[in-house]
Tab-separated table of C-alpha atoms in Angstrom:
chain	number	residue	atom	x	y	z
F	1	UNK	CA	-102.245	-99.562	161.298
F	2	UNK	CA	-101.872	-102.881	160.959
F	3	UNK	CA	-101.919	-104.470	156.944
F	4	UNK	CA	-103.591	-107.882	157.754
F	5	UNK	CA	-106.584	-106.355	159.295
F	6	UNK	CA	-107.253	-104.021	155.757
F	7	UNK	CA	-106.923	-107.662	154.182
F	8	UNK	CA	-109.583	-109.414	156.508
F	9	UNK	CA	-112.024	-106.270	156.120
F	10	UNK	CA	-111.360	-106.701	152.467
F	11	UNK	CA	-112.137	-110.208	152.962
F	12	UNK	CA	-114.762	-109.641	154.857
F	13	UNK	CA	-116.328	-106.683	152.198
F	14	UNK	CA	-115.819	-109.795	149.303
F	15	UNK	CA	-117.631	-112.223	151.154
F	16	UNK	CA	-120.936	-109.604	152.355
F	17	UNK	CA	-121.246	-108.223	149.015
F	18	UNK	CA	-119.980	-110.303	146.085
F	19	UNK	CA	-123.475	-111.322	145.181
F	20	UNK	CA	-125.000	-107.407	145.483
F	21	UNK	CA	-121.906	-106.007	143.825
F	22	UNK	CA	-122.599	-109.071	141.024
F	23	UNK	CA	-125.695	-107.841	140.490
F	24	UNK	CA	-124.718	-104.128	139.742
F	25	UNK	CA	-122.242	-105.784	137.377
F	26	UNK	CA	-124.831	-107.397	135.386
F	27	UNK	CA	-126.903	-104.371	135.526
F	28	UNK	CA	-124.392	-102.351	133.845
F	29	UNK	CA	-123.505	-104.600	131.638
F	30	UNK	CA	-127.496	-104.445	130.118
F	31	UNK	CA	-127.550	-101.283	130.440
F	32	UNK	CA	-124.049	-100.055	128.625
F	33	UNK	CA	-124.815	-102.491	126.167
F	34	UNK	CA	-128.541	-101.004	125.619
F	35	UNK	CA	-126.996	-97.890	125.084
F	36	UNK	CA	-124.570	-99.408	122.576
F	37	UNK	CA	-126.336	-96.979	119.285
F	38	UNK	CA	-125.696	-94.092	121.014
F	39	UNK	CA	-122.901	-91.441	121.107
F	40	UNK	CA	-119.628	-92.703	122.477
F	41	UNK	CA	-119.358	-89.193	124.285
F	42	UNK	CA	-122.704	-90.298	126.087
F	43	UNK	CA	-121.952	-94.401	127.139
F	44	UNK	CA	-118.904	-92.200	129.084
F	45	UNK	CA	-120.578	-90.086	131.050
F	46	UNK	CA	-122.615	-93.171	132.033
F	47	UNK	CA	-119.930	-94.836	133.469
F	48	UNK	CA	-118.152	-91.872	135.052
F	49	UNK	CA	-121.198	-91.355	136.746
F	50	UNK	CA	-121.717	-94.539	137.805
F	51	UNK	CA	-117.879	-94.924	139.702
F	52	UNK	CA	-118.991	-91.768	140.276
F	53	UNK	CA	-121.785	-92.531	142.508
F	54	UNK	CA	-120.883	-96.557	143.291
F	55	UNK	CA	-119.224	-95.333	146.648
F	56	UNK	CA	-121.521	-92.885	147.430
F	57	UNK	CA	-123.029	-96.291	149.707
F	58	UNK	CA	-120.100	-97.932	150.646
F	59	UNK	CA	-119.924	-97.082	154.052
F	60	UNK	CA	-123.444	-97.679	155.630
F	61	UNK	CA	-121.985	-96.580	159.292
F	62	UNK	CA	-124.781	-94.307	160.604
F	63	UNK	CA	-127.602	-95.216	157.990
F	64	UNK	CA	-129.705	-96.522	160.992
F	65	UNK	CA	-128.801	-98.853	164.350
F	66	UNK	CA	-128.028	-102.560	163.042
F	67	UNK	CA	-125.566	-100.780	160.704
F	68	UNK	CA	-123.964	-98.254	163.576
F	69	UNK	CA	-123.599	-101.501	166.000
F	70	UNK	CA	-122.326	-103.523	162.873
F	71	UNK	CA	-120.195	-101.154	161.859
F	72	UNK	CA	-118.690	-100.435	166.048
F	73	UNK	CA	-118.435	-104.568	166.236
F	74	UNK	CA	-116.039	-104.623	163.370
F	75	UNK	CA	-112.414	-105.228	165.199
F	76	UNK	CA	-110.343	-102.288	163.188
F	77	UNK	CA	-108.785	-99.365	163.747
F	78	UNK	CA	-110.880	-95.550	162.348
F	79	UNK	CA	-107.776	-96.145	159.599
F	80	UNK	CA	-107.578	-99.409	158.852
F	81	UNK	CA	-111.610	-99.132	157.916
F	82	UNK	CA	-110.842	-96.059	155.852
F	83	UNK	CA	-108.335	-97.182	153.732
F	84	UNK	CA	-110.220	-100.891	153.147
F	85	UNK	CA	-112.695	-99.004	152.171
F	86	UNK	CA	-110.757	-96.191	149.952
F	87	UNK	CA	-109.521	-99.270	148.317
F	88	UNK	CA	-112.387	-100.435	147.287
F	89	UNK	CA	-114.356	-97.198	146.006
F	90	UNK	CA	-110.699	-96.211	143.859
F	91	UNK	CA	-109.751	-99.092	142.709
F	92	UNK	CA	-112.463	-102.099	143.253
F	93	UNK	CA	-115.372	-101.110	142.243
F	94	UNK	CA	-113.265	-98.799	139.141
F	95	UNK	CA	-112.593	-101.315	137.829
F	96	UNK	CA	-115.987	-102.906	138.447
F	97	UNK	CA	-117.129	-100.754	136.528
F	98	UNK	CA	-114.282	-100.319	133.346
F	99	UNK	CA	-115.089	-103.820	133.392
F	100	UNK	CA	-118.853	-104.774	132.925
F	101	UNK	CA	-119.000	-101.595	130.788
F	102	UNK	CA	-116.732	-103.157	128.338
F	103	UNK	CA	-117.215	-106.378	127.976
F	104	UNK	CA	-121.288	-105.347	128.046
F	105	UNK	CA	-119.888	-102.634	125.132
F	106	UNK	CA	-118.263	-105.693	122.962
F	107	UNK	CA	-121.104	-107.906	123.676
F	108	UNK	CA	-123.264	-105.563	122.072
F	109	UNK	CA	-121.284	-104.954	119.171
F	110	UNK	CA	-120.292	-108.661	118.289
F	111	UNK	CA	-123.779	-109.356	118.595
F	112	UNK	CA	-125.216	-106.466	116.376
F	113	UNK	CA	-121.989	-107.515	114.313
F	114	UNK	CA	-122.043	-110.687	113.706
F	115	UNK	CA	-125.678	-111.857	114.381
F	116	UNK	CA	-127.585	-109.024	113.094
F	117	UNK	CA	-125.390	-108.256	110.576
F	118	UNK	CA	-125.625	-104.034	111.341
F	119	UNK	CA	-122.327	-103.272	110.013
F	120	UNK	CA	-123.631	-98.430	110.777
F	121	UNK	CA	-122.348	-99.158	114.295
F	122	UNK	CA	-118.541	-97.142	114.108
F	123	UNK	CA	-115.684	-98.678	114.218
F	124	UNK	CA	-115.039	-100.602	117.677
F	125	UNK	CA	-113.622	-98.108	121.091
F	126	UNK	CA	-113.970	-95.112	118.244
F	127	UNK	CA	-114.409	-91.742	119.795
F	128	UNK	CA	-113.871	-92.566	123.800
F	129	UNK	CA	-112.130	-89.621	124.946
F	130	UNK	CA	-112.223	-88.192	128.603
F	131	UNK	CA	-110.695	-84.371	126.874
F	132	UNK	CA	-114.291	-84.473	125.596
F	133	UNK	CA	-115.612	-85.295	128.322
F	134	UNK	CA	-113.696	-82.032	129.893
F	135	UNK	CA	-112.428	-83.702	132.624
F	136	UNK	CA	-109.607	-86.304	133.847
F	137	UNK	CA	-108.934	-88.960	135.565
F	138	UNK	CA	-108.269	-87.656	138.517
F	139	UNK	CA	-111.137	-85.326	138.458
F	140	UNK	CA	-113.198	-88.514	138.673
F	141	UNK	CA	-111.319	-89.528	142.480
F	142	UNK	CA	-112.384	-85.550	143.356
F	143	UNK	CA	-115.150	-86.657	142.937
F	144	UNK	CA	-115.118	-90.252	144.372
F	145	UNK	CA	-113.678	-89.108	147.367
F	146	UNK	CA	-117.069	-85.876	147.797
F	147	UNK	CA	-119.064	-89.102	147.960
F	148	UNK	CA	-117.542	-91.058	150.075
F	149	UNK	CA	-117.726	-88.446	152.492
F	150	UNK	CA	-121.160	-87.967	151.937
F	151	UNK	CA	-121.359	-91.536	151.970
F	152	UNK	CA	-119.858	-90.963	155.978
F	153	UNK	CA	-121.260	-87.378	156.310
F	154	UNK	CA	-124.942	-87.714	155.729
F	155	UNK	CA	-127.409	-90.081	157.252
F	156	UNK	CA	-130.357	-90.996	155.241
F	157	UNK	CA	-130.847	-90.822	151.147
F	158	UNK	CA	-127.021	-90.091	150.939
F	159	UNK	CA	-126.348	-89.552	146.938
F	160	UNK	CA	-129.180	-87.548	146.852
F	161	UNK	CA	-128.286	-85.353	149.236
F	162	UNK	CA	-124.781	-85.129	148.192
F	163	UNK	CA	-125.585	-84.202	144.798
F	164	UNK	CA	-127.659	-81.376	146.182
F	165	UNK	CA	-125.280	-80.180	148.278
F	166	UNK	CA	-122.946	-79.724	145.493
F	167	UNK	CA	-125.199	-78.522	143.625
F	168	UNK	CA	-126.028	-75.723	145.998
F	169	UNK	CA	-122.587	-75.091	147.140
F	170	UNK	CA	-121.488	-75.015	142.733
F	171	UNK	CA	-123.988	-72.416	142.821
F	172	UNK	CA	-123.350	-70.543	145.817
F	173	UNK	CA	-119.769	-70.288	144.707
F	174	UNK	CA	-120.785	-69.345	140.635
F	175	UNK	CA	-123.105	-66.358	141.979
F	176	UNK	CA	-119.638	-64.926	144.392
F	177	UNK	CA	-117.014	-65.769	141.570
F	178	UNK	CA	-119.491	-63.958	139.166
F	179	UNK	CA	-120.378	-61.045	141.548
F	180	UNK	CA	-115.573	-60.667	141.755
F	181	UNK	CA	-115.117	-60.865	138.223
F	182	UNK	CA	-118.459	-58.102	137.210
F	183	UNK	CA	-116.617	-56.021	140.225
F	184	UNK	CA	-113.901	-55.842	138.753
F	185	UNK	CA	-114.490	-55.528	135.165
F	186	UNK	CA	-116.974	-52.203	135.991
F	187	UNK	CA	-114.357	-50.476	138.218
F	188	UNK	CA	-111.564	-51.587	134.903
F	189	UNK	CA	-114.174	-50.142	132.390
F	190	UNK	CA	-117.196	-48.278	134.095
F	191	UNK	CA	-119.106	-47.593	130.453
F	192	UNK	CA	-118.810	-51.122	129.222
F	193	UNK	CA	-118.289	-53.962	131.333
F	194	UNK	CA	-118.665	-57.088	129.367
F	195	UNK	CA	-117.022	-55.303	126.419
F	196	UNK	CA	-113.947	-57.933	126.105
F	197	UNK	CA	-111.181	-57.718	122.720
F	198	UNK	CA	-112.401	-60.923	121.524
F	199	UNK	CA	-109.260	-60.778	119.111
F	200	UNK	CA	-106.930	-60.127	121.639
F	201	UNK	CA	-108.432	-62.906	124.351
F	202	UNK	CA	-106.140	-65.693	122.533
F	203	UNK	CA	-103.053	-64.167	124.589
F	204	UNK	CA	-105.109	-64.805	128.239
F	205	UNK	CA	-104.026	-67.896	127.585
F	206	UNK	CA	-100.677	-66.521	129.568
F	207	UNK	CA	-102.788	-66.249	132.067
F	208	UNK	CA	-103.648	-70.295	132.839
F	209	UNK	CA	-102.681	-71.422	136.787
F	210	UNK	CA	-101.347	-74.827	134.308
F	211	UNK	CA	-101.965	-78.239	134.033
F	212	UNK	CA	-99.852	-78.778	136.928
F	213	UNK	CA	-101.422	-76.145	139.112
F	214	UNK	CA	-104.725	-77.789	138.401
F	215	UNK	CA	-103.210	-81.382	139.425
F	216	UNK	CA	-101.605	-80.567	142.728
F	217	UNK	CA	-105.363	-78.509	143.660
F	218	UNK	CA	-107.135	-81.818	142.914
F	219	UNK	CA	-104.972	-83.952	144.509
F	220	UNK	CA	-104.987	-81.387	147.276
F	221	UNK	CA	-108.320	-82.222	147.144
F	222	UNK	CA	-108.820	-85.651	147.557
F	223	UNK	CA	-106.386	-85.891	150.776
F	224	UNK	CA	-108.712	-83.139	151.835
F	225	UNK	CA	-112.015	-85.239	151.764
F	226	UNK	CA	-110.541	-88.507	152.979
F	227	UNK	CA	-109.155	-86.504	155.841
F	228	UNK	CA	-112.405	-85.318	156.355
F	229	UNK	CA	-113.912	-88.769	156.058
F	230	UNK	CA	-112.004	-90.351	159.092
F	231	UNK	CA	-112.097	-87.238	161.058
F	232	UNK	CA	-115.981	-87.646	160.670
F	233	UNK	CA	-115.689	-91.618	161.479
F	234	UNK	CA	-113.550	-90.984	164.491
F	235	UNK	CA	-116.379	-88.569	165.729
F	236	UNK	CA	-119.540	-90.743	165.137
F	237	UNK	CA	-118.025	-94.047	166.866
F	238	UNK	CA	-117.432	-91.708	169.898
S	1	UNK	CA	-115.089	-86.348	171.229
S	2	UNK	CA	-115.231	-82.574	170.159
S	3	UNK	CA	-116.659	-82.986	166.951
S	4	UNK	CA	-114.981	-80.680	164.669
S	5	UNK	CA	-115.885	-81.259	160.966
S	6	UNK	CA	-118.743	-78.831	160.371
S	7	UNK	CA	-116.205	-76.417	161.460
S	8	UNK	CA	-113.362	-77.848	159.521
S	9	UNK	CA	-116.146	-77.878	156.436
S	10	UNK	CA	-117.447	-74.097	157.028
S	11	UNK	CA	-113.772	-72.699	156.823
S	12	UNK	CA	-112.456	-74.371	154.213
S	13	UNK	CA	-115.157	-73.291	152.259
S	14	UNK	CA	-115.009	-69.562	153.202
S	15	UNK	CA	-111.189	-69.362	152.907
S	16	UNK	CA	-110.957	-70.901	149.157
S	17	UNK	CA	-113.732	-68.275	148.465
S	18	UNK	CA	-111.771	-65.043	150.088
S	19	UNK	CA	-108.283	-66.502	148.893
S	20	UNK	CA	-109.777	-67.355	145.232
S	21	UNK	CA	-112.004	-64.180	144.927
S	22	UNK	CA	-108.694	-62.516	145.846
S	23	UNK	CA	-106.398	-64.330	143.166
S	24	UNK	CA	-108.853	-63.839	140.681
S	25	UNK	CA	-109.147	-59.878	141.891
S	26	UNK	CA	-105.024	-59.608	141.312
S	27	UNK	CA	-104.958	-61.853	137.725
S	28	UNK	CA	-107.351	-59.685	136.733
S	29	UNK	CA	-106.399	-56.333	138.009
S	30	UNK	CA	-102.671	-57.305	136.619
S	31	UNK	CA	-104.065	-58.520	132.606
S	32	UNK	CA	-105.927	-54.774	133.060
S	33	UNK	CA	-102.266	-53.310	133.991
S	34	UNK	CA	-100.552	-55.352	131.073
S	35	UNK	CA	-102.963	-55.301	128.244
S	36	UNK	CA	-105.446	-52.948	128.514
S	37	UNK	CA	-106.629	-53.568	125.104
S	38	UNK	CA	-108.632	-56.677	126.496
S	39	UNK	CA	-110.926	-54.302	129.396
S	40	UNK	CA	-111.392	-50.849	126.951
S	41	UNK	CA	-110.447	-49.792	124.158
S	42	UNK	CA	-107.500	-48.518	123.662
S	43	UNK	CA	-106.513	-45.242	121.027
S	44	UNK	CA	-103.576	-46.763	118.722
S	45	UNK	CA	-101.415	-43.883	119.485
S	46	UNK	CA	-98.497	-45.434	116.932
S	47	UNK	CA	-100.832	-43.820	114.178
S	48	UNK	CA	-100.806	-40.640	115.348
S	49	UNK	CA	-97.189	-40.386	115.710
S	50	UNK	CA	-96.272	-41.645	112.028
S	51	UNK	CA	-97.859	-38.630	110.775
S	52	UNK	CA	-96.010	-35.548	110.292
S	53	UNK	CA	-96.613	-32.550	112.785
S	54	UNK	CA	-98.905	-29.932	111.221
S	55	UNK	CA	-100.869	-32.610	109.180
S	56	UNK	CA	-104.278	-32.868	111.341
S	57	UNK	CA	-107.132	-31.018	110.517
S	58	UNK	CA	-106.274	-27.926	113.030
S	59	UNK	CA	-103.697	-26.532	110.206
S	60	UNK	CA	-105.281	-24.501	107.349
S	61	UNK	CA	-103.601	-23.962	104.466
S	62	UNK	CA	-102.977	-20.282	102.712
S	63	UNK	CA	-102.767	-20.323	99.112
S	64	UNK	CA	-103.218	-18.145	96.357
S	65	UNK	CA	-105.314	-19.614	93.049
S	66	UNK	CA	-103.187	-21.758	91.009
S	67	UNK	CA	-100.499	-22.014	93.248
S	68	UNK	CA	-101.452	-25.344	94.798
S	69	UNK	CA	-99.035	-28.213	94.290
S	70	UNK	CA	-101.477	-31.186	93.716
S	71	UNK	CA	-98.538	-33.371	94.019
S	72	UNK	CA	-98.913	-33.049	97.287
S	73	UNK	CA	-101.324	-34.893	98.914
S	74	UNK	CA	-101.755	-32.547	102.047
S	75	UNK	CA	-102.460	-29.614	100.549
S	76	UNK	CA	-105.651	-31.327	99.011
């Protein structure tokens, strides 16, 4: 893997896409400024959704014939292409969206406060909390890696197809896990499987796998999906 | 080059489902062993142990009129 090749790939990406990315950033600015009066939870959810969905269109290697030829003509190895696009998806696009969202929010806040003299919007940047979304920053990177893989794996309508497959897999896994838990509870208490002593459930906290185990699992998932993306790219190249 | 991605995806999903299913089963069964009161009502034996032997409803006190000791609550 050559670092100079990765740098050249990044430079070529910026030269080819800076107009489109600038347009996207302006859309984010206006979207977030329009959402100013909404709850911080909604604004944060929109920003997270944008961060996750941005890389879902990143690698147009198999969408059509010209994209395939264009991809194969790039003088770099598969690993270099993956690393360059990983940097774009995980660093560049996240910074671009967070900065655009912050700029839109600040501009709208200043405009409504000093020009329209509206002072009932709450304090500046208050209420933005990742814990309220029920996810950590690492979870967002897990979804970025999944949509990155989806952008390589599917050929047409990549974002929608990835979302649909995520929904299908989630529903199937939910049904399987629900059945497993129900069968276990049925074996333990055949008369009333849904019986759960609420007063003593606080001690169930002992059975939490813990934050560290959760983070390790998420990191493993990220590595897994980037490895799978690499493998899929090698297959399509062959 | 052989195409591995589909197989790896399917196998991973299958292995993940099976392993996590086994882990969930072990955790629930372990929780049932350690804290059975989570899953079904358990008779509180500590109260029964605290009572003196013979104080239950199975014993019948045979007393003559005027011999009842009203200070002993068990005989009432």
